[in-house]
Amino acid sequence: MASSLIDPLRSLGRAVVDYALPPRCAGCGEVIEEAGAFCPPCWNRMEWLGSEGCERCGLPLLATEADTCGRCLADPPHLHRIRAAVAYDELPRAIALNLKYGRKVGLARTMARYMAPLKGAWDDEALLIPVPLHRWRIWSRGFNQSTLVARELGRIWRMPTPNNALRRIKRTKPLKGMSHSQRRKAVAGAFQVGDGSELAGKTVILIDDVLTSGSTAEACAKVLRKAGAVRVELICWARVVRPSQLMR
Ligand SMILES: [Zn+2]
Ligand SMILES: [Zn+2]
């Protein structure tokens, strides 16, 4: 059984060793010049999404002059803007899993580095909030991967990452294989704003590692907006882009 706590001395030792060794590509381990980056072949293997696409949901818009996709126009989501660094694929998936289950916490910095250019036009008052895990899951894993990424982005963007501004109060089953309405039902009531969260009039930037259907982030956004947040965006590392989503 894996211990839920990382031995502080061991991880300190590792950090010192990492510092002394030449930086390596987060994808393949090749020696590279800059820490927390990818080598050119790994970089080329990934589909970088950038800031293009639907103004709101960020999905690629094909053969249209519109700024917003048909689905967002017909049924505007609670999230005002969604951006992801890469399309979810073999390598981005491996990076996310290694952070989450492999305890390669340095990958949070790599992910943040490539998410940082997706910053929106936010005011100084905006808050960075990671999509929370249920406390039992934090207890068994030892950390919330999205919190680590949010902290790195907070450092880069010089933005506050308040603790416990949003909580997950319900454990949810994995949403994989569920229909859209089943997912929505599964995450309904799963989130709650924390005590004393000052969200009125604020812009909130949710941070997550992987975006699949968006049901979880939508549930967060709904709660945050109810608590007075005027704008909620989501910035994540990777997102699943299904071919069917490109047919508009
Ligand atoms: Zn590489
Ligand atoms: Zn859209």
XYZ file of C-alpha atoms and ligand atoms in Angstrom:
250
model
C 0.000 0.000 0.000
C 1.316 3.414 -0.942
C 1.855 5.801 1.916
C -0.253 8.930 1.680
C 2.581 11.065 2.939
C 5.766 11.778 1.063
C 8.751 11.350 3.319
C 9.921 14.977 3.671
C 13.588 14.081 3.946
C 13.468 11.822 0.957
C 11.672 14.388 -1.179
C 14.079 17.080 -0.007
C 16.978 14.860 -1.012
C 15.398 14.293 -4.376
C 14.837 18.023 -4.898
C 18.516 18.663 -4.233
C 19.535 15.917 -6.642
C 17.115 17.229 -9.288
C 18.651 20.634 -8.895
C 22.154 19.332 -9.415
C 21.316 17.260 -12.478
C 20.811 18.739 -15.942
C 17.150 19.486 -16.758
C 15.298 16.737 -18.573
C 12.321 16.735 -20.929
C 9.096 16.100 -19.007
C 7.980 13.789 -21.801
C 10.913 11.508 -22.627
C 13.686 12.332 -20.172
C 16.151 13.654 -22.776
C 18.531 16.275 -21.416
C 17.321 19.741 -22.429
C 18.433 23.294 -21.767
C 15.591 24.588 -19.631
C 13.921 22.914 -16.671
C 10.202 22.192 -16.879
C 10.056 22.139 -20.667
C 9.650 19.586 -23.456
C 12.255 18.617 -26.048
C 11.326 19.582 -29.646
C 10.204 16.040 -30.692
C 7.892 15.738 -27.645
C 6.611 19.254 -28.189
C 5.811 18.371 -31.800
C 3.987 15.215 -30.757
C 1.342 17.246 -28.945
C -1.536 19.235 -30.368
C -1.275 22.700 -28.821
C -4.640 24.396 -28.672
C -3.733 28.009 -27.946
C -6.269 30.809 -27.641
C -8.187 30.161 -30.856
C -11.647 28.656 -31.119
C -15.040 29.564 -29.705
C -14.699 32.671 -27.538
C -16.583 30.919 -24.782
C -15.951 27.149 -24.761
C -12.701 27.246 -26.724
C -13.584 24.391 -29.058
C -12.158 24.766 -32.544
C -14.486 26.535 -34.968
C -14.312 25.077 -38.418
C -15.238 26.935 -41.573
C -17.056 29.771 -39.886
C -16.470 33.463 -39.277
C -18.366 33.379 -35.974
C -16.614 34.030 -32.647
C -18.948 31.812 -30.648
C -20.054 28.283 -31.465
C -23.688 27.389 -32.030
C -23.967 25.408 -28.829
C -22.712 28.256 -26.614
C -25.066 30.693 -28.360
C -28.075 28.418 -27.928
C -27.373 27.428 -24.322
C -24.691 29.666 -22.726
C -22.649 27.706 -20.167
C -21.959 28.998 -16.642
C -18.288 29.212 -17.599
C -17.473 32.377 -19.534
C -14.273 31.092 -21.046
C -12.494 27.723 -21.275
C -8.938 27.297 -22.447
C -6.625 24.285 -22.460
C -2.964 24.057 -23.379
C -3.113 20.761 -25.289
C -5.549 18.260 -26.744
C -5.811 15.168 -24.517
C -3.673 12.538 -26.123
C -1.085 9.928 -25.147
C 1.664 12.242 -23.913
C -0.484 14.920 -22.197
C -2.330 12.053 -20.484
C 0.939 10.520 -19.267
C 2.028 13.892 -17.866
C -1.269 14.319 -15.981
C -1.192 10.740 -14.622
C 2.435 11.017 -13.521
C 1.599 14.110 -11.518
C -1.543 12.598 -10.024
C -0.536 9.029 -9.273
C 3.230 9.011 -9.829
C 3.796 11.894 -7.412
C 6.002 13.652 -9.918
C 5.059 16.993 -8.388
C 7.588 18.889 -10.533
C 5.260 18.279 -13.491
C 2.874 20.878 -12.023
C 5.454 23.482 -12.969
C 5.777 22.090 -16.492
C 2.016 22.138 -16.984
C 1.752 25.673 -15.587
C 4.493 26.862 -17.889
C 2.469 25.850 -20.944
C -0.847 27.015 -19.479
C 0.485 30.472 -18.564
C 0.117 31.970 -22.093
C -3.632 31.303 -21.862
C -4.068 34.100 -19.329
C -7.095 36.282 -20.030
C -7.590 40.011 -19.589
C -8.207 39.809 -15.850
C -8.122 42.573 -13.301
C -5.931 42.476 -10.185
C -8.845 41.245 -8.122
C -9.215 37.924 -9.951
C -8.807 34.735 -7.898
C -7.245 31.436 -8.907
C -9.177 28.477 -7.554
C -8.283 24.832 -8.238
C -11.133 22.424 -8.935
C -11.333 20.765 -5.516
C -11.105 17.086 -4.642
C -13.159 15.529 -1.888
C -11.170 15.484 1.361
C -11.110 11.669 1.377
C -9.412 11.666 -1.976
C -6.874 14.259 -0.821
C -6.268 12.112 2.227
C -5.550 9.012 0.136
C -3.499 10.793 -2.529
C -1.752 13.309 -0.309
C -2.432 16.325 -2.508
C -4.743 17.831 -5.096
C -2.870 17.971 -8.405
C -4.890 21.015 -9.523
C -3.845 22.908 -6.385
C -0.191 22.331 -7.261
C -0.763 23.649 -10.789
C -2.786 26.625 -9.497
C 0.021 27.562 -7.094
C 2.557 27.512 -9.922
C 0.288 29.679 -12.072
C -0.311 32.026 -9.148
C 3.420 32.494 -8.947
C 3.748 33.194 -12.686
C 0.677 35.423 -12.929
C 1.127 36.985 -9.474
C -2.402 36.108 -8.483
C -3.796 34.946 -5.134
C -4.875 31.307 -4.726
C -7.172 31.395 -1.690
C -7.414 28.222 0.373
C -10.750 26.456 0.640
C -12.657 29.053 -1.367
C -14.435 26.139 -2.998
C -15.015 22.709 -1.487
C -16.139 19.373 -2.789
C -18.688 18.157 -0.295
C -19.904 15.093 -2.183
C -17.842 12.223 -3.449
C -18.676 11.550 -7.062
C -18.227 8.363 -9.010
C -16.001 8.517 -12.082
C -18.045 10.197 -14.811
C -16.575 8.055 -17.549
C -19.179 6.393 -19.725
C -22.049 8.538 -18.450
C -24.303 10.567 -20.709
C -24.340 14.355 -20.515
C -27.415 14.473 -18.290
C -26.142 11.644 -16.067
C -22.905 13.570 -15.550
C -24.762 16.728 -14.710
C -26.850 14.853 -12.179
C -23.805 13.132 -10.679
C -22.008 16.398 -9.915
C -25.094 18.362 -8.845
C -24.627 19.537 -5.267
C -21.043 18.297 -5.157
C -19.511 21.739 -4.583
C -19.935 24.465 -2.010
C -18.158 27.776 -1.492
C -15.967 27.876 1.599
C -16.659 29.815 4.754
C -15.990 33.493 4.367
C -15.243 33.230 0.653
C -15.332 36.730 -0.705
C -16.555 36.039 -4.193
C -19.032 38.881 -4.742
C -18.056 40.885 -7.803
C -14.933 38.791 -8.392
C -13.579 37.074 -11.462
C -12.637 33.479 -10.685
C -10.211 31.405 -12.703
C -10.726 27.701 -12.117
C -7.675 25.520 -12.631
C -7.866 21.833 -13.554
C -5.590 19.219 -15.051
C -7.852 17.456 -17.523
C -11.168 18.554 -18.971
C -13.373 15.797 -20.352
C -17.057 16.684 -20.578
C -16.868 19.930 -18.614
C -19.684 18.836 -16.253
C -17.486 19.139 -13.154
C -16.201 22.611 -14.040
C -19.726 23.714 -14.946
C -20.973 22.579 -11.535
C -18.177 24.615 -9.898
C -18.982 27.662 -12.016
C -22.665 27.450 -11.128
C -21.877 27.521 -7.391
C -19.311 30.311 -7.758
C -21.672 32.495 -9.743
C -24.438 31.899 -7.225
C -21.994 33.137 -4.564
C -21.583 36.372 -6.511
C -18.648 35.771 -8.858
C -19.312 37.872 -11.944
C -17.141 35.878 -14.274
C -15.773 32.328 -14.114
C -13.163 30.946 -16.479
C -11.449 27.578 -16.652
C -7.834 27.059 -17.612
C -6.660 23.465 -17.833
C -3.701 21.466 -19.002
C -5.422 19.130 -21.461
C -8.894 18.719 -22.869
C -10.615 15.948 -24.702
C -11.549 17.162 -28.164
C -13.939 14.720 -29.817
C -14.307 14.742 -33.589
C -18.064 15.177 -33.130
C -17.387 18.510 -31.417
C -15.723 19.795 -34.544
C -18.642 19.175 -36.875
C -20.218 22.588 -36.539
Zn 11.081 14.728 -24.936
Zn -18.595 27.347 -27.683
